[in-house]
Amino acid sequence: MHFISQELEDYIEQHSENEPELLAKLNKETYQKILLPRMLSGHFQGRVLSMLSKLIRPVNILEIGTYTGYAALCLCEGMQENGQLHTIDIKEELVDFQRKYFDASPWGKQIFQHLGEAVNIIPDLDLKFDLVFIDADKENYLNYWEMIVPKMNKGGIILSDNVLWSGKILDPVHPNDVSTKVLLEYNQLLKDDPRVETVLLPIRDGLTVSRVL
């Protein structure tokens, strides 16, 4: 998942904005109690998400893949006062964990949790979004994209995580490796889709920024 040395990552974190205290606590508890803590966005990527949100100043945010809520809170940092964030996840066992940290933040009443399959939930969200973060099951990235683009405001930003897939996108694809196959198709779609302009950033496991035209 990491393409640069730990020493360089440490230097980058030390020379980026500090991790907020609440997020540091969330980070620590995730590593102590939750399976697969490497899924957490973490300090550096979290500050990138925060900065992008502050530049965009979104009203409505959609997150696909909540995990323990770290990225959601980062995205909320740039949200307008009347804004709301809708976040979708399939893991019922994480709902209370997420809510504890959401309610400890300034945005607790503006964060709406949705439990279930995102492909079933997204069509029922009667909103236009300014910012979307896709960070869920890779097999459905193409489906999420086609569902989301029509729900975006002009100039809105779609962020797609894990698009470098630990470098697997450069390796021969195993016939049973559905995730890598989908990501290769997804990355090409975002490059070619005339509805957006896209740049792929080598941040952590790859983060694509797509602006809706």
Coordinates of C-alpha atoms in Angstrom, one line a residue:
M1 CA 0.0 0.0 0.0
H2 CA 2.9 2.4 0.6
F3 CA 5.3 3.3 -2.3
I4 CA 7.8 5.5 -0.4
S5 CA 10.0 4.7 2.5
Q6 CA 8.8 4.9 6.1
E7 CA 11.4 7.6 6.8
L8 CA 10.1 9.7 3.9
E9 CA 6.5 9.2 5.1
D10 CA 7.5 10.3 8.6
Y11 CA 9.1 13.4 7.1
I12 CA 6.0 14.2 5.1
E13 CA 3.8 13.9 8.1
Q14 CA 6.1 16.1 10.2
H15 CA 5.9 18.8 7.6
S16 CA 2.2 18.7 7.0
E17 CA -0.6 19.9 9.2
N18 CA -0.8 18.2 12.6
E19 CA -3.4 15.4 13.0
P20 CA -6.3 16.7 15.1
E21 CA -6.5 15.3 18.6
L22 CA -9.9 13.6 18.1
L23 CA -8.6 11.9 14.9
A24 CA -5.4 10.8 16.7
K25 CA -7.6 9.1 19.3
L26 CA -9.7 7.5 16.7
N27 CA -6.6 6.3 14.9
K28 CA -5.2 4.7 18.1
E29 CA -8.4 3.0 19.0
T30 CA -8.9 1.6 15.5
Y31 CA -5.5 0.0 15.7
Q32 CA -6.2 -1.4 19.2
K33 CA -9.7 -2.8 18.6
I34 CA -10.7 -3.1 14.9
L35 CA -9.7 -5.6 12.3
L36 CA -7.6 -4.5 9.2
P37 CA -6.6 -1.1 10.7
R38 CA -4.5 -0.4 7.5
M39 CA -7.8 0.5 5.9
L40 CA -7.7 3.7 7.9
S41 CA -6.9 6.8 5.9
G42 CA -4.4 8.0 8.5
H43 CA -2.6 11.3 9.2
F44 CA -1.2 12.3 5.8
Q45 CA -4.1 11.2 3.6
G46 CA -6.5 12.6 6.1
R47 CA -4.9 16.0 5.9
V48 CA -5.1 15.8 2.1
L49 CA -8.8 15.0 2.3
S50 CA -9.3 17.9 4.8
M51 CA -7.4 20.3 2.5
L52 CA -9.4 19.3 -0.6
S53 CA -12.7 19.7 1.3
K54 CA -11.6 23.1 2.6
L55 CA -10.8 24.2 -1.0
I56 CA -14.1 22.8 -2.3
R57 CA -16.3 24.1 0.5
P58 CA -19.0 21.4 -0.1
V59 CA -22.6 21.5 1.1
N60 CA -23.4 17.9 0.4
I61 CA -20.8 15.1 0.8
L62 CA -21.2 11.4 0.1
E63 CA -18.7 8.8 1.4
I64 CA -18.9 5.2 0.2
G65 CA -17.1 3.1 2.7
T66 CA -17.1 4.5 6.3
Y67 CA -14.8 2.0 8.1
T68 CA -14.3 3.7 11.5
G69 CA -15.1 7.2 10.4
Y70 CA -11.7 8.8 10.1
A71 CA -12.0 10.0 6.5
A72 CA -15.6 11.2 7.1
L73 CA -14.4 13.5 9.8
C74 CA -11.6 14.8 7.6
L75 CA -14.1 15.6 4.8
C76 CA -16.4 17.4 7.3
E77 CA -13.6 19.9 8.1
G78 CA -14.4 21.9 4.9
M79 CA -18.1 21.4 4.9
Q80 CA -20.3 24.5 4.9
E81 CA -22.3 25.3 8.1
N82 CA -25.6 24.1 6.5
G83 CA -23.9 21.0 5.0
Q84 CA -24.4 17.3 5.5
L85 CA -22.3 14.2 5.0
H86 CA -23.9 10.9 4.1
T87 CA -21.7 7.8 4.7
I88 CA -22.5 4.2 3.7
D89 CA -21.0 1.0 5.0
I90 CA -22.1 -2.7 5.3
K91 CA -20.5 -3.5 8.6
E92 CA -23.2 -3.2 11.3
E93 CA -20.6 -3.9 14.1
L94 CA -18.8 -0.6 13.3
V95 CA -21.9 1.7 13.5
D96 CA -21.6 2.5 17.2
F97 CA -17.9 3.0 17.0
Q98 CA -18.4 5.5 14.1
R99 CA -21.2 7.3 15.9
K100 CA -19.1 7.7 19.1
Y101 CA -16.5 9.7 17.2
F102 CA -19.0 11.5 15.0
D103 CA -20.9 12.8 18.1
A104 CA -17.6 13.8 19.7
S105 CA -16.9 16.1 16.7
P106 CA -18.6 19.5 15.8
W107 CA -20.5 17.8 13.0
G108 CA -22.4 14.9 14.8
K109 CA -25.8 16.2 13.8
Q110 CA -24.8 16.7 10.2
I111 CA -23.4 13.2 9.6
F112 CA -25.9 10.5 8.4
Q113 CA -25.0 6.9 8.6
H114 CA -26.5 4.4 6.1
L115 CA -26.1 0.7 6.7
G116 CA -26.3 -1.7 3.7
E117 CA -25.1 -2.1 0.1
A118 CA -24.2 1.2 -1.4
V119 CA -25.6 0.1 -4.8
N120 CA -29.0 -0.1 -3.2
I121 CA -28.7 3.1 -1.1
I122 CA -27.2 5.6 -3.6
P123 CA -30.3 5.6 -5.9
D124 CA -32.5 6.6 -2.9
L125 CA -30.4 9.6 -1.9
D126 CA -32.3 12.6 -3.3
L127 CA -29.4 15.0 -3.2
K128 CA -26.9 16.7 -5.5
F129 CA -23.3 16.3 -4.2
D130 CA -20.4 18.6 -4.3
L131 CA -17.9 16.1 -3.0
V132 CA -17.8 12.3 -3.1
F133 CA -15.2 9.9 -1.6
I134 CA -15.2 6.3 -3.0
D135 CA -13.4 3.9 -0.7
A136 CA -15.3 0.6 -0.6
D137 CA -15.3 -2.7 -2.4
K138 CA -13.3 -2.4 -5.6
E139 CA -15.6 -4.8 -7.5
N140 CA -18.3 -2.2 -7.5
Y141 CA -16.2 0.9 -8.4
L142 CA -17.6 1.0 -12.0
N143 CA -21.2 0.8 -10.7
Y144 CA -20.6 3.5 -8.1
W145 CA -19.1 5.8 -10.7
E146 CA -22.1 5.5 -13.0
M147 CA -24.5 6.0 -10.1
I148 CA -22.7 9.0 -8.7
V149 CA -21.8 11.2 -11.8
P150 CA -25.4 12.1 -12.5
K151 CA -25.9 13.1 -8.9
M152 CA -23.0 15.6 -8.9
N153 CA -23.2 19.3 -9.1
K154 CA -21.2 20.9 -11.9
G155 CA -17.7 21.4 -10.7
G156 CA -18.1 18.8 -8.0
I157 CA -15.2 16.5 -7.1
I158 CA -15.1 12.7 -6.9
L159 CA -12.3 11.2 -5.0
S160 CA -11.4 7.5 -5.6
D161 CA -9.1 5.7 -3.2
N162 CA -6.8 2.7 -3.6
V163 CA -6.6 3.1 -7.4
L164 CA -2.9 1.9 -7.5
W165 CA -3.9 -1.2 -5.5
S166 CA -0.5 -1.8 -3.9
G167 CA 1.1 -1.6 -7.3
K168 CA -0.9 -4.6 -8.7
I169 CA -2.1 -2.4 -11.6
L170 CA 1.4 -2.8 -13.1
D171 CA 1.6 -6.6 -12.6
P172 CA 0.2 -9.4 -14.8
V173 CA -3.3 -9.9 -13.6
H174 CA -4.3 -13.3 -12.2
P175 CA -7.4 -14.7 -13.8
N176 CA -9.3 -14.8 -10.5
D177 CA -8.2 -11.3 -9.4
V178 CA -11.5 -9.4 -10.0
S179 CA -10.5 -6.3 -8.0
T180 CA -7.4 -5.5 -10.0
K181 CA -9.3 -6.1 -13.3
V182 CA -12.0 -3.7 -12.3
L183 CA -9.5 -1.1 -11.1
L184 CA -7.6 -1.2 -14.4
E185 CA -10.9 -0.6 -16.2
Y186 CA -12.0 2.0 -13.7
N187 CA -8.7 4.0 -14.1
Q188 CA -9.1 4.0 -17.8
L189 CA -12.7 5.0 -17.6
L190 CA -11.9 8.0 -15.5
K191 CA -9.2 9.1 -17.9
D192 CA -11.5 8.8 -20.9
D193 CA -14.9 9.9 -19.5
P194 CA -15.8 13.2 -21.2
R195 CA -17.9 14.2 -18.2
V196 CA -14.9 14.8 -16.0
E197 CA -11.3 15.8 -15.9
T198 CA -9.0 13.6 -13.8
V199 CA -5.6 13.5 -12.2
L200 CA -4.3 10.4 -10.4
L201 CA -2.1 11.2 -7.4
P202 CA 0.4 8.8 -6.0
I203 CA -0.8 9.4 -2.4
R204 CA -0.7 6.4 -0.2
D205 CA -2.4 3.7 -2.3
G206 CA -3.4 6.0 -5.1
L207 CA -6.0 8.8 -5.0
T208 CA -7.8 10.0 -8.1
V209 CA -9.3 13.5 -8.2
S210 CA -12.0 13.9 -10.8
R211 CA -13.8 17.2 -11.5
V212 CA -17.2 17.1 -13.0
L213 CA -17.5 19.3 -16.1

